[in-house]
JSON list of C-alpha atoms in Angstrom, two decimals:
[
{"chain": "A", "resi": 29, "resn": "UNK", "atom": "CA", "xyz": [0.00, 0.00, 0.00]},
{"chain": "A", "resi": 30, "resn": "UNK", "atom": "CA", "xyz": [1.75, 3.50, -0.96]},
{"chain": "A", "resi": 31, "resn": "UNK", "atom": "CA", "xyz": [0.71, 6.93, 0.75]},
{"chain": "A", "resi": 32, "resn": "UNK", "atom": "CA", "xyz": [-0.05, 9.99, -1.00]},
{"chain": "A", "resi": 33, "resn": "UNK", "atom": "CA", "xyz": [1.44, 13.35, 0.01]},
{"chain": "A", "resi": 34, "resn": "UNK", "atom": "CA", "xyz": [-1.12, 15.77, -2.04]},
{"chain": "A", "resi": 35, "resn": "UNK", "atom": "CA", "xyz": [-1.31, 20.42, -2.27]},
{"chain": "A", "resi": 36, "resn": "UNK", "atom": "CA", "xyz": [-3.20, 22.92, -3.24]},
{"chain": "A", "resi": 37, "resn": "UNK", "atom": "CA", "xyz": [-2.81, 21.77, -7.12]},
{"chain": "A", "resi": 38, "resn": "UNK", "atom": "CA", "xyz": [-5.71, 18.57, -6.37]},
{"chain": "A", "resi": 39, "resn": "UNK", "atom": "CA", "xyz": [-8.41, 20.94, -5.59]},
{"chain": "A", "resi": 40, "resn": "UNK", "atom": "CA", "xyz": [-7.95, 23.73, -8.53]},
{"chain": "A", "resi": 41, "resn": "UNK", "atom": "CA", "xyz": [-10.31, 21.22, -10.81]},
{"chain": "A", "resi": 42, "resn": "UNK", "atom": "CA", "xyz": [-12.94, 22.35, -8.12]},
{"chain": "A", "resi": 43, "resn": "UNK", "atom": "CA", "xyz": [-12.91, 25.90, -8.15]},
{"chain": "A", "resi": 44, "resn": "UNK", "atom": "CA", "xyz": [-10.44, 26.34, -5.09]},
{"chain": "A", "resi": 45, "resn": "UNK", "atom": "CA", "xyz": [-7.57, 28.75, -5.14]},
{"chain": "A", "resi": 46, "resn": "UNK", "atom": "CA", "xyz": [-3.60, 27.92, -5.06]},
{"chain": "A", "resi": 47, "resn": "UNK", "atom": "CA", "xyz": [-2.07, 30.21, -2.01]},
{"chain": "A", "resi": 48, "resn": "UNK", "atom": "CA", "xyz": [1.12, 30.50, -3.77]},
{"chain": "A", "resi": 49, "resn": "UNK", "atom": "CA", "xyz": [0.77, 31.03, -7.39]},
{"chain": "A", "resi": 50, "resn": "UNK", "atom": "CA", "xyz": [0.95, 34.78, -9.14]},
{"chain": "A", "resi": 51, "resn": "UNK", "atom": "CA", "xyz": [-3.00, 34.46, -9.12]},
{"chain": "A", "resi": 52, "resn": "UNK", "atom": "CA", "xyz": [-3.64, 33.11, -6.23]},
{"chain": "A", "resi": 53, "resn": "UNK", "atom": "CA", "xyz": [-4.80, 33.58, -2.81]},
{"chain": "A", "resi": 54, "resn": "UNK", "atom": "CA", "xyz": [-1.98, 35.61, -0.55]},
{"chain": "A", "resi": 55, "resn": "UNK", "atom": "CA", "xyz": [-1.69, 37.64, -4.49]},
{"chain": "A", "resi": 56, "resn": "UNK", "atom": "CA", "xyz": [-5.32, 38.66, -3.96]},
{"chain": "A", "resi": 57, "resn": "UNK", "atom": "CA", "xyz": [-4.94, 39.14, -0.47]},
{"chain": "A", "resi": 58, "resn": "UNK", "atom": "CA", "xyz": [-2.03, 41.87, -1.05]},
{"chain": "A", "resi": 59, "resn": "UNK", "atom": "CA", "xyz": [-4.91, 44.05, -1.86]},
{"chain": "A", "resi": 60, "resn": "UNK", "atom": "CA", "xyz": [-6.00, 44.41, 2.04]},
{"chain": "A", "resi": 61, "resn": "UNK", "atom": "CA", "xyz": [-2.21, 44.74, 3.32]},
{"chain": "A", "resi": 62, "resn": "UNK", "atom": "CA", "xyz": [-2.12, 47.34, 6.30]},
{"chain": "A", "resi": 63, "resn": "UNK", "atom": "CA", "xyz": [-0.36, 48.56, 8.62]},
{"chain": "A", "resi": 64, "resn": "UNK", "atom": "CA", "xyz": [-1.19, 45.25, 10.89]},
{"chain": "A", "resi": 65, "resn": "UNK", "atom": "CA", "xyz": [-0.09, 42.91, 8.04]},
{"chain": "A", "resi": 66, "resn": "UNK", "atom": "CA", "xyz": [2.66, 42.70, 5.70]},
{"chain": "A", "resi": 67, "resn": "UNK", "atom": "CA", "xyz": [1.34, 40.32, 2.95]},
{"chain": "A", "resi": 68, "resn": "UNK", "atom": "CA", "xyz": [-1.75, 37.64, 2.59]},
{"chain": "A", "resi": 69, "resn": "UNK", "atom": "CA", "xyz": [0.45, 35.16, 4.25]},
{"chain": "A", "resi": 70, "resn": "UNK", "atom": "CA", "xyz": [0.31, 37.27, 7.66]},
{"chain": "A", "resi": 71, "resn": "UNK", "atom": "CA", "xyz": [-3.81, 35.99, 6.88]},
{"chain": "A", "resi": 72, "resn": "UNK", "atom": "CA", "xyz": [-2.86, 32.50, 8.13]},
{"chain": "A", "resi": 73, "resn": "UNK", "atom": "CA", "xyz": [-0.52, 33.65, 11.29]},
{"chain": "A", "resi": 74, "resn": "UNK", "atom": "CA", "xyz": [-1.60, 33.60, 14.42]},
{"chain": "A", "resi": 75, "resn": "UNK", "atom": "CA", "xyz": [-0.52, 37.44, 15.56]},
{"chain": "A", "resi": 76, "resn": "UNK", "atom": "CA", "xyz": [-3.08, 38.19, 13.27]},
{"chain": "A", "resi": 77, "resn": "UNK", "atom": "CA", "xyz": [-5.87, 37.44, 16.01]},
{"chain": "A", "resi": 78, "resn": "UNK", "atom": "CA", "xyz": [-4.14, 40.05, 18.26]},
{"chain": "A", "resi": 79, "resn": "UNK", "atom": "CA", "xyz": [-6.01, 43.33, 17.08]},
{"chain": "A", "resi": 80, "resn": "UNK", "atom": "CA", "xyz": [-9.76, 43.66, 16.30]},
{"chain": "A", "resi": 81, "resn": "UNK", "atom": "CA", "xyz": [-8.87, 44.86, 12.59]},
{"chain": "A", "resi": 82, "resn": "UNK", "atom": "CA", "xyz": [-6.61, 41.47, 12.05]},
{"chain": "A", "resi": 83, "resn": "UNK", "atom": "CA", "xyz": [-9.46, 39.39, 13.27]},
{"chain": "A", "resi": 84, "resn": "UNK", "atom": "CA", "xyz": [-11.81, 40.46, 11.28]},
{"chain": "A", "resi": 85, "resn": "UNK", "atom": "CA", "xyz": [-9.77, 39.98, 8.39]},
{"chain": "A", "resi": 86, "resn": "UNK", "atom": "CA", "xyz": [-8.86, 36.66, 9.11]},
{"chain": "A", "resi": 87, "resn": "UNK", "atom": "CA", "xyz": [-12.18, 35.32, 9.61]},
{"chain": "A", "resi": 88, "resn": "UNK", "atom": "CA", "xyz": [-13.69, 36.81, 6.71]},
{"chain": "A", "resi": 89, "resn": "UNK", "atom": "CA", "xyz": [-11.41, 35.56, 4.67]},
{"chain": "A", "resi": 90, "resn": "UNK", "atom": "CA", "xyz": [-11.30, 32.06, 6.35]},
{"chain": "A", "resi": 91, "resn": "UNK", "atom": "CA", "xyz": [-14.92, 31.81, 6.18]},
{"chain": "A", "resi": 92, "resn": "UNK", "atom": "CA", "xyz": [-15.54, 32.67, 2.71]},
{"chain": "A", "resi": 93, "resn": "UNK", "atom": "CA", "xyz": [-13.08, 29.58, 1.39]},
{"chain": "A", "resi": 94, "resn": "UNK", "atom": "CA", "xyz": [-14.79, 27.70, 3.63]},
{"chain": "A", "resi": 95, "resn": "UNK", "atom": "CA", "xyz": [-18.19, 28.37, 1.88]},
{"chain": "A", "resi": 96, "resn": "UNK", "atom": "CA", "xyz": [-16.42, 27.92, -1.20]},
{"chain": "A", "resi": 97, "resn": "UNK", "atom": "CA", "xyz": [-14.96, 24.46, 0.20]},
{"chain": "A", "resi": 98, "resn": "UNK", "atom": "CA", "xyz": [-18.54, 23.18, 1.07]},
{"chain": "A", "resi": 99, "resn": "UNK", "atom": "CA", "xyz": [-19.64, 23.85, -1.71]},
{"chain": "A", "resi": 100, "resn": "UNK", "atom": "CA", "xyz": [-16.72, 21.95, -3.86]},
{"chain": "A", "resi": 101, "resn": "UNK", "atom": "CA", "xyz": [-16.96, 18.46, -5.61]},
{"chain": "A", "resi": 102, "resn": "UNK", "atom": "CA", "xyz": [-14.12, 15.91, -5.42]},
{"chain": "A", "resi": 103, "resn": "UNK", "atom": "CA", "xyz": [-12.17, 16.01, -8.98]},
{"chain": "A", "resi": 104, "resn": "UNK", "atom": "CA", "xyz": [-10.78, 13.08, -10.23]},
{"chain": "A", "resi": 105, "resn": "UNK", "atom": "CA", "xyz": [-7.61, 12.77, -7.97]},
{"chain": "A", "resi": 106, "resn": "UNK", "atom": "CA", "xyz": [-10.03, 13.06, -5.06]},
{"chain": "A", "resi": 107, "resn": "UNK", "atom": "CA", "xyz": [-11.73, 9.89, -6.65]},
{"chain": "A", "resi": 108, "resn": "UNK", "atom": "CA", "xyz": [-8.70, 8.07, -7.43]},
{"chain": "A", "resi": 109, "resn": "UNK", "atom": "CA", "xyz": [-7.65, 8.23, -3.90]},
{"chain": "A", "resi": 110, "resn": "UNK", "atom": "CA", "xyz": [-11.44, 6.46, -2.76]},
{"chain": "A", "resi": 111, "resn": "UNK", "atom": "CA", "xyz": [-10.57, 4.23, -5.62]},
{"chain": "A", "resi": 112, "resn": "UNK", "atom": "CA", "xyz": [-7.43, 3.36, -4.23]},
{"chain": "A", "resi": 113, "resn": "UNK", "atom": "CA", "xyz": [-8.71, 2.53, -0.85]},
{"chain": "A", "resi": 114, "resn": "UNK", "atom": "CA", "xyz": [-11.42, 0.72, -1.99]},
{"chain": "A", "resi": 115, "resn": "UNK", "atom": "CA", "xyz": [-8.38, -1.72, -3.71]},
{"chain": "A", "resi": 116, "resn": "UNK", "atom": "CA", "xyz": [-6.82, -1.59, -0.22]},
{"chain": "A", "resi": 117, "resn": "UNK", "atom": "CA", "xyz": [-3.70, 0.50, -2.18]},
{"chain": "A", "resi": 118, "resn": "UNK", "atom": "CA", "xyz": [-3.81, 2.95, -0.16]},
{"chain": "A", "resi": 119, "resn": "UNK", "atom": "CA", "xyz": [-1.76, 3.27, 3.00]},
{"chain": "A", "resi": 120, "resn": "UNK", "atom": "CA", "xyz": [-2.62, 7.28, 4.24]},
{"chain": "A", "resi": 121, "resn": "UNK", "atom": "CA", "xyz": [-3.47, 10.43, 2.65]},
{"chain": "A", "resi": 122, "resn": "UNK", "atom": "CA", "xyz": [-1.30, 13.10, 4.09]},
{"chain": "A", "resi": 123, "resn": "UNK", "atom": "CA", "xyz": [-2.44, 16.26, 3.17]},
{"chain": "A", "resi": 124, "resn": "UNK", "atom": "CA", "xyz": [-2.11, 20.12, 2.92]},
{"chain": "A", "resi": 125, "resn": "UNK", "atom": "CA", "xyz": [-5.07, 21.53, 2.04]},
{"chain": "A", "resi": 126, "resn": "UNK", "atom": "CA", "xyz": [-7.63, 22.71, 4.50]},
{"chain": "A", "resi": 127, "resn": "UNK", "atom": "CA", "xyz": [-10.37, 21.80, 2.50]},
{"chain": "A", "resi": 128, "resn": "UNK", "atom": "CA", "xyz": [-11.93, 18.38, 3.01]},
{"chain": "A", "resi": 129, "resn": "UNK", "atom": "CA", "xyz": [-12.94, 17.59, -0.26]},
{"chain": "A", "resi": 130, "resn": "UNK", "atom": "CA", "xyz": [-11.11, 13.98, 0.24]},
{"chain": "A", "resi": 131, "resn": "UNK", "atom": "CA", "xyz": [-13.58, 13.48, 3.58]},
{"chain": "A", "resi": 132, "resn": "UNK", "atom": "CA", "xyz": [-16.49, 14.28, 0.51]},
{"chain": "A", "resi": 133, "resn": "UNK", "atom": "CA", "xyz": [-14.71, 11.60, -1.81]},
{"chain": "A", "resi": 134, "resn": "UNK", "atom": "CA", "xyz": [-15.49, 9.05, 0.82]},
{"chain": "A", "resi": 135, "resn": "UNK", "atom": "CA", "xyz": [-11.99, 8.60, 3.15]},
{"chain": "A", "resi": 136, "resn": "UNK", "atom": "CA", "xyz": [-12.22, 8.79, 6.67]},
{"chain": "A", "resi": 137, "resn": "UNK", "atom": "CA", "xyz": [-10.98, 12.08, 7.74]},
{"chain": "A", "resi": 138, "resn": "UNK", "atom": "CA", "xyz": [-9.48, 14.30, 10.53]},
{"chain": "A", "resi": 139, "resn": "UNK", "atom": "CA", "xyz": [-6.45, 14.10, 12.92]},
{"chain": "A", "resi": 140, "resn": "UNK", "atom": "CA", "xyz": [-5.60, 11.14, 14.49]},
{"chain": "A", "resi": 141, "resn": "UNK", "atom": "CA", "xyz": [-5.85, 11.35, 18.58]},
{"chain": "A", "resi": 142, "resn": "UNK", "atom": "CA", "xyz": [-2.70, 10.48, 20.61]},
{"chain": "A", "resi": 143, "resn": "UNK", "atom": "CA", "xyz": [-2.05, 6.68, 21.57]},
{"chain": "A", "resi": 144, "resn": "UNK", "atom": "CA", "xyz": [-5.11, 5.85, 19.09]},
{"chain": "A", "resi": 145, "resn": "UNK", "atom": "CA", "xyz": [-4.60, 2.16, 17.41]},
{"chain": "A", "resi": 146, "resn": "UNK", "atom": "CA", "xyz": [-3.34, 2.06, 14.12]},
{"chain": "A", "resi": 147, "resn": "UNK", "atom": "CA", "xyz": [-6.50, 0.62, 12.60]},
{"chain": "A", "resi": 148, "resn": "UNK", "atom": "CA", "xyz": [-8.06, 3.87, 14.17]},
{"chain": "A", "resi": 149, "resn": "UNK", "atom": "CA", "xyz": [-6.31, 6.68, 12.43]},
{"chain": "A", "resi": 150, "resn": "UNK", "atom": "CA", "xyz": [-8.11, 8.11, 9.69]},
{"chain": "A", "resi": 151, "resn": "UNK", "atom": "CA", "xyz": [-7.10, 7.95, 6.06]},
{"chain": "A", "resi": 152, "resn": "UNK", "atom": "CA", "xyz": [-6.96, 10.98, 5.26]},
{"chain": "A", "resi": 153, "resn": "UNK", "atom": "CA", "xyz": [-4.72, 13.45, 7.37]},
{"chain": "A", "resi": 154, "resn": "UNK", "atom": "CA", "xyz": [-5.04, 17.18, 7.19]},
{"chain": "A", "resi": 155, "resn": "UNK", "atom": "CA", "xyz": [-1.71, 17.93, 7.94]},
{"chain": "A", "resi": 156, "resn": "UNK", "atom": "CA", "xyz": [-2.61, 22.06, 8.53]},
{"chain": "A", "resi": 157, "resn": "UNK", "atom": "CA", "xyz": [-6.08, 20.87, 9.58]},
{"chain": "A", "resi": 158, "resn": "UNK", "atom": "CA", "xyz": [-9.42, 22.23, 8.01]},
{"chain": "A", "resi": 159, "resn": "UNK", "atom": "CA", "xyz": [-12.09, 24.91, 7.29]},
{"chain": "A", "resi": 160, "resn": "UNK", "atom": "CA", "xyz": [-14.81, 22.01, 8.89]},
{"chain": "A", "resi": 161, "resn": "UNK", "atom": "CA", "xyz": [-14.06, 23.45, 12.71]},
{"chain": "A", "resi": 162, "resn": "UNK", "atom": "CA", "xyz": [-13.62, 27.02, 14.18]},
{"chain": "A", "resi": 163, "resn": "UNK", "atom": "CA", "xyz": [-11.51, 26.91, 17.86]},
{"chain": "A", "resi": 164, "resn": "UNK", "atom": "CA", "xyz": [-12.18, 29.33, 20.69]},
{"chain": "A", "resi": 165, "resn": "UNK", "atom": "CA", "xyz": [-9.17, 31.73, 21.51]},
{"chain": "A", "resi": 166, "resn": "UNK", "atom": "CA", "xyz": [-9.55, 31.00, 25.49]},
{"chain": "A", "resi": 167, "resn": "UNK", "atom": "CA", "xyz": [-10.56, 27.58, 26.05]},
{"chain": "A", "resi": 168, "resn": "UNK", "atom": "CA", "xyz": [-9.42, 26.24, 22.93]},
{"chain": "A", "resi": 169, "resn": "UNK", "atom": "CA", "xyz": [-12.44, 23.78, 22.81]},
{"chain": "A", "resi": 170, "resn": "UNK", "atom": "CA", "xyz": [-13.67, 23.43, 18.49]},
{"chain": "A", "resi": 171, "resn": "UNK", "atom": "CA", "xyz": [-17.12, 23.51, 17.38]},
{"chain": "A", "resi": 172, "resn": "UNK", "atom": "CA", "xyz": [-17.99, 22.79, 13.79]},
{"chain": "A", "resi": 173, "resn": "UNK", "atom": "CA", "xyz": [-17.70, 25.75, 11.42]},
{"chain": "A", "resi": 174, "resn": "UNK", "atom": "CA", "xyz": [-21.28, 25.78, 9.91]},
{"chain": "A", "resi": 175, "resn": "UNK", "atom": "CA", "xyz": [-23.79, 27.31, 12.28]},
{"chain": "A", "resi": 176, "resn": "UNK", "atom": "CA", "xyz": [-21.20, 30.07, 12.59]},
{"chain": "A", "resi": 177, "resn": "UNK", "atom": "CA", "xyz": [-20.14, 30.86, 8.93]},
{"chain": "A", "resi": 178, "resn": "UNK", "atom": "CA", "xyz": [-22.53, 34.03, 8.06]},
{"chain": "A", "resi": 179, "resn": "UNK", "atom": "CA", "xyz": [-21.50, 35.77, 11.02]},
{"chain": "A", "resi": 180, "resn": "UNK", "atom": "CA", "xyz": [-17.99, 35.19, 10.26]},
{"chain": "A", "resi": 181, "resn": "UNK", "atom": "CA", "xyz": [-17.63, 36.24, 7.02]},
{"chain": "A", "resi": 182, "resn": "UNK", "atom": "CA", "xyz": [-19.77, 39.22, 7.45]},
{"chain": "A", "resi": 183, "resn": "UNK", "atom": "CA", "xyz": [-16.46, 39.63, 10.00]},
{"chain": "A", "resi": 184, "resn": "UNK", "atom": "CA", "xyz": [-18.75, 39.26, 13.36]},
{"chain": "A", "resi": 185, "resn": "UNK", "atom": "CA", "xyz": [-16.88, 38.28, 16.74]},
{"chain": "A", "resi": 186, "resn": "UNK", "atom": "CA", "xyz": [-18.52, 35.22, 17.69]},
{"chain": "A", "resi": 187, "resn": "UNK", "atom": "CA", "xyz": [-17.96, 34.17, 21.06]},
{"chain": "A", "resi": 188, "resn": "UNK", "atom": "CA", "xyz": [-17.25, 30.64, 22.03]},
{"chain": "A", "resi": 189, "resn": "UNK", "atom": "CA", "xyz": [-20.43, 28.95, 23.06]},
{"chain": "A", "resi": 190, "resn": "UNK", "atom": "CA", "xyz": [-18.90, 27.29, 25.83]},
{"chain": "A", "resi": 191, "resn": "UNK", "atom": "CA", "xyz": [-17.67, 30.15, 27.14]},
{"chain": "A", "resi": 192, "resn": "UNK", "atom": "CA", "xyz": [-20.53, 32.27, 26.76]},
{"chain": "A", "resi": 193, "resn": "UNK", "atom": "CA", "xyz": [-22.68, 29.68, 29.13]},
{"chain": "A", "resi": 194, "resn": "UNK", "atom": "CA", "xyz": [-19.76, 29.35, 31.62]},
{"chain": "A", "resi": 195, "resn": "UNK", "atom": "CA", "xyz": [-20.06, 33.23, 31.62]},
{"chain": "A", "resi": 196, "resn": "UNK", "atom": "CA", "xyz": [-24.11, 32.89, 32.22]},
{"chain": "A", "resi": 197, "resn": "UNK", "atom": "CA", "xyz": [-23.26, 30.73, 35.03]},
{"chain": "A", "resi": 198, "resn": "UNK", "atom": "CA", "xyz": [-20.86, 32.74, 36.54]},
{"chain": "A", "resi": 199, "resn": "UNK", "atom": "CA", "xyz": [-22.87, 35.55, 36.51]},
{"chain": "A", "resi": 200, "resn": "UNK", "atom": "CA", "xyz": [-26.00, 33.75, 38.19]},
{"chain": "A", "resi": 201, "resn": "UNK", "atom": "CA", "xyz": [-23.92, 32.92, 40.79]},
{"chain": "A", "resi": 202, "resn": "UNK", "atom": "CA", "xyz": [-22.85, 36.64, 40.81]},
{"chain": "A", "resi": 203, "resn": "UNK", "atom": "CA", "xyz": [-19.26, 35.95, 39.98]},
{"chain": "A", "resi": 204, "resn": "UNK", "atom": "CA", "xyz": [-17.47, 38.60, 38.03]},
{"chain": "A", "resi": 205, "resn": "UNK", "atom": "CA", "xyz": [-17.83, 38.43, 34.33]},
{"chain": "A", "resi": 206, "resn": "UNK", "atom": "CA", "xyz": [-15.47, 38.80, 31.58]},
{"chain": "A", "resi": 207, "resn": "UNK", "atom": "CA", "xyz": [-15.24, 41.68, 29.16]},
{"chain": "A", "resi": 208, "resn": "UNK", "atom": "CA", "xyz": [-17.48, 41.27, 25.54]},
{"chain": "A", "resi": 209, "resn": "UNK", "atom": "CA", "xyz": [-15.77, 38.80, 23.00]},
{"chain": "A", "resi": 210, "resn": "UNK", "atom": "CA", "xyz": [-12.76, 38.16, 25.02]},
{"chain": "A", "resi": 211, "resn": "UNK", "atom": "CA", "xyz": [-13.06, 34.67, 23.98]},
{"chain": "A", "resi": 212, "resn": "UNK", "atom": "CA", "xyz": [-13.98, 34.41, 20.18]},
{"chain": "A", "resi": 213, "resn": "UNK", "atom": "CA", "xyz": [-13.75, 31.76, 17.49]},
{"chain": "A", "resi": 214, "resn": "UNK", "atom": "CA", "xyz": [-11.39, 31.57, 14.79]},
{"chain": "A", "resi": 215, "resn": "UNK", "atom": "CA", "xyz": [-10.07, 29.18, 12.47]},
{"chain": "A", "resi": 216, "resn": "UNK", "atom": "CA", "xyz": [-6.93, 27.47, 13.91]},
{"chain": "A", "resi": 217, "resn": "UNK", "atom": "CA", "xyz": [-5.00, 26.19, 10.24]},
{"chain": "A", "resi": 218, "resn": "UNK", "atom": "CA", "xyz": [-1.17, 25.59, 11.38]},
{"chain": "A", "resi": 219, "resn": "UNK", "atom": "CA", "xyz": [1.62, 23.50, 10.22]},
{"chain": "A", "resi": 220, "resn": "UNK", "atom": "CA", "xyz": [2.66, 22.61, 14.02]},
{"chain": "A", "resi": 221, "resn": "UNK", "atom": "CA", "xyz": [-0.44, 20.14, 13.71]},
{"chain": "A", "resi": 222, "resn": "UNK", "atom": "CA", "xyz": [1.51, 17.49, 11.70]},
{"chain": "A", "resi": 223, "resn": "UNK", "atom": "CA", "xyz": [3.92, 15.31, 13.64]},
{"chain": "A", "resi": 224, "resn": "UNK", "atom": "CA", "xyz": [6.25, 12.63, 12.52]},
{"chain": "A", "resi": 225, "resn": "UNK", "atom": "CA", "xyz": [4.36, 9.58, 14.21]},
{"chain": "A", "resi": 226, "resn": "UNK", "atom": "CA", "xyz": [1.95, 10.35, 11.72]},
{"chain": "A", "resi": 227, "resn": "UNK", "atom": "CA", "xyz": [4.23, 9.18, 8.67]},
{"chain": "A", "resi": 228, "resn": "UNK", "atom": "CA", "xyz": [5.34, 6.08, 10.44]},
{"chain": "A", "resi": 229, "resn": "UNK", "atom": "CA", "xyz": [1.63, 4.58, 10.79]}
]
């Protein structure tokens, strides 16, 4: 069985944009460079969460490929690779994009958990992780991405939900209360995700 290490190119057949090409996505982000960001890279970097400005921008534009995402269909690599499973050919999918389309092909997706069996670990790995889940900036807890979407990329703070009742609780029980939207969710895409157990299962 042979694993796959697949990019940006596998999803261009369904309407997705490259990151790194002349005409693609941190080229049209250039347009909205600041003086809080350098270039659409700085999109995708975590410092970019630390001012109100830099968090709208990143979830607006996070949110809108994930709309785009959803609404992709798997091209013909995407089906090759369910083809190949279905043969049993196919020892992992490690990939970069952030898009999910192989989860749509029909390969079990997502991150494997720590100490999970072999037979467990999905076989597809996002190796930057994906558009399907937003994280909250205090409690790190992830929800799923859809119910929160058009509030997102109409560049709303959303608060974590978690947070929001442990807030309701607190302040039942007259606790104090944090300030508005200190905790908020956000799309948490990073290379750290990938580690090297990963390519030796």
């Amino acid at each position: 069985r042979a694993p796959v290490i697949s990019g940006a190119g596998v999803s261009q057949a369904a309407g997705l944009p490259c990151f790194r090409t002349p005409k693609g996505l941190f080229s049209s982000l250039q347009t909205k460079v600041t003086s809080f960001i350098s270039g659409g890279k700085d999109v995708f970097d975590i410092s970019i969460l630390a001012t109100a400005e830099g968090r709208t921008l990143h979830t607006q534009t996070m949110a809108s490929l994930a709309f785009q995402s959803r609404d992709a269909e798997p091209t013909l690599f995407h089906r090759l690779l369910r083809e190949l499973d279905h043969r049993s050919q196919l020892l992992r999918n490690y990939t970069q994009n952030i898009d999910a389309i192989e989860e749509k092909s029909g390969l079990t997706f997502g991150l494997p958990v720590p100490e999970c069996l072999v037979s467990q670990i999905p076989r597809c790995i996002p190796m930057h992780g994906s558009l399907e889940n937003v994280r909250c900036s205090t409690c790190a807890r992830s929800f799923n991405a859809g119910p929160y979407l058009d509030q997102l990329v109409g560049g709303k703070c959303v608060p974590c939900p978690g947070c929001t009742e442990e807030q309701r609780i607190r302040e039942a029980s007259g606790k104090r209360v944090r300030g508005e939207c200190v905790s908020f969710l956000f799309f948490f895409i990073s290379s750290t995700l990938f580690r090297h157990w990963y390519i030796t299962t």
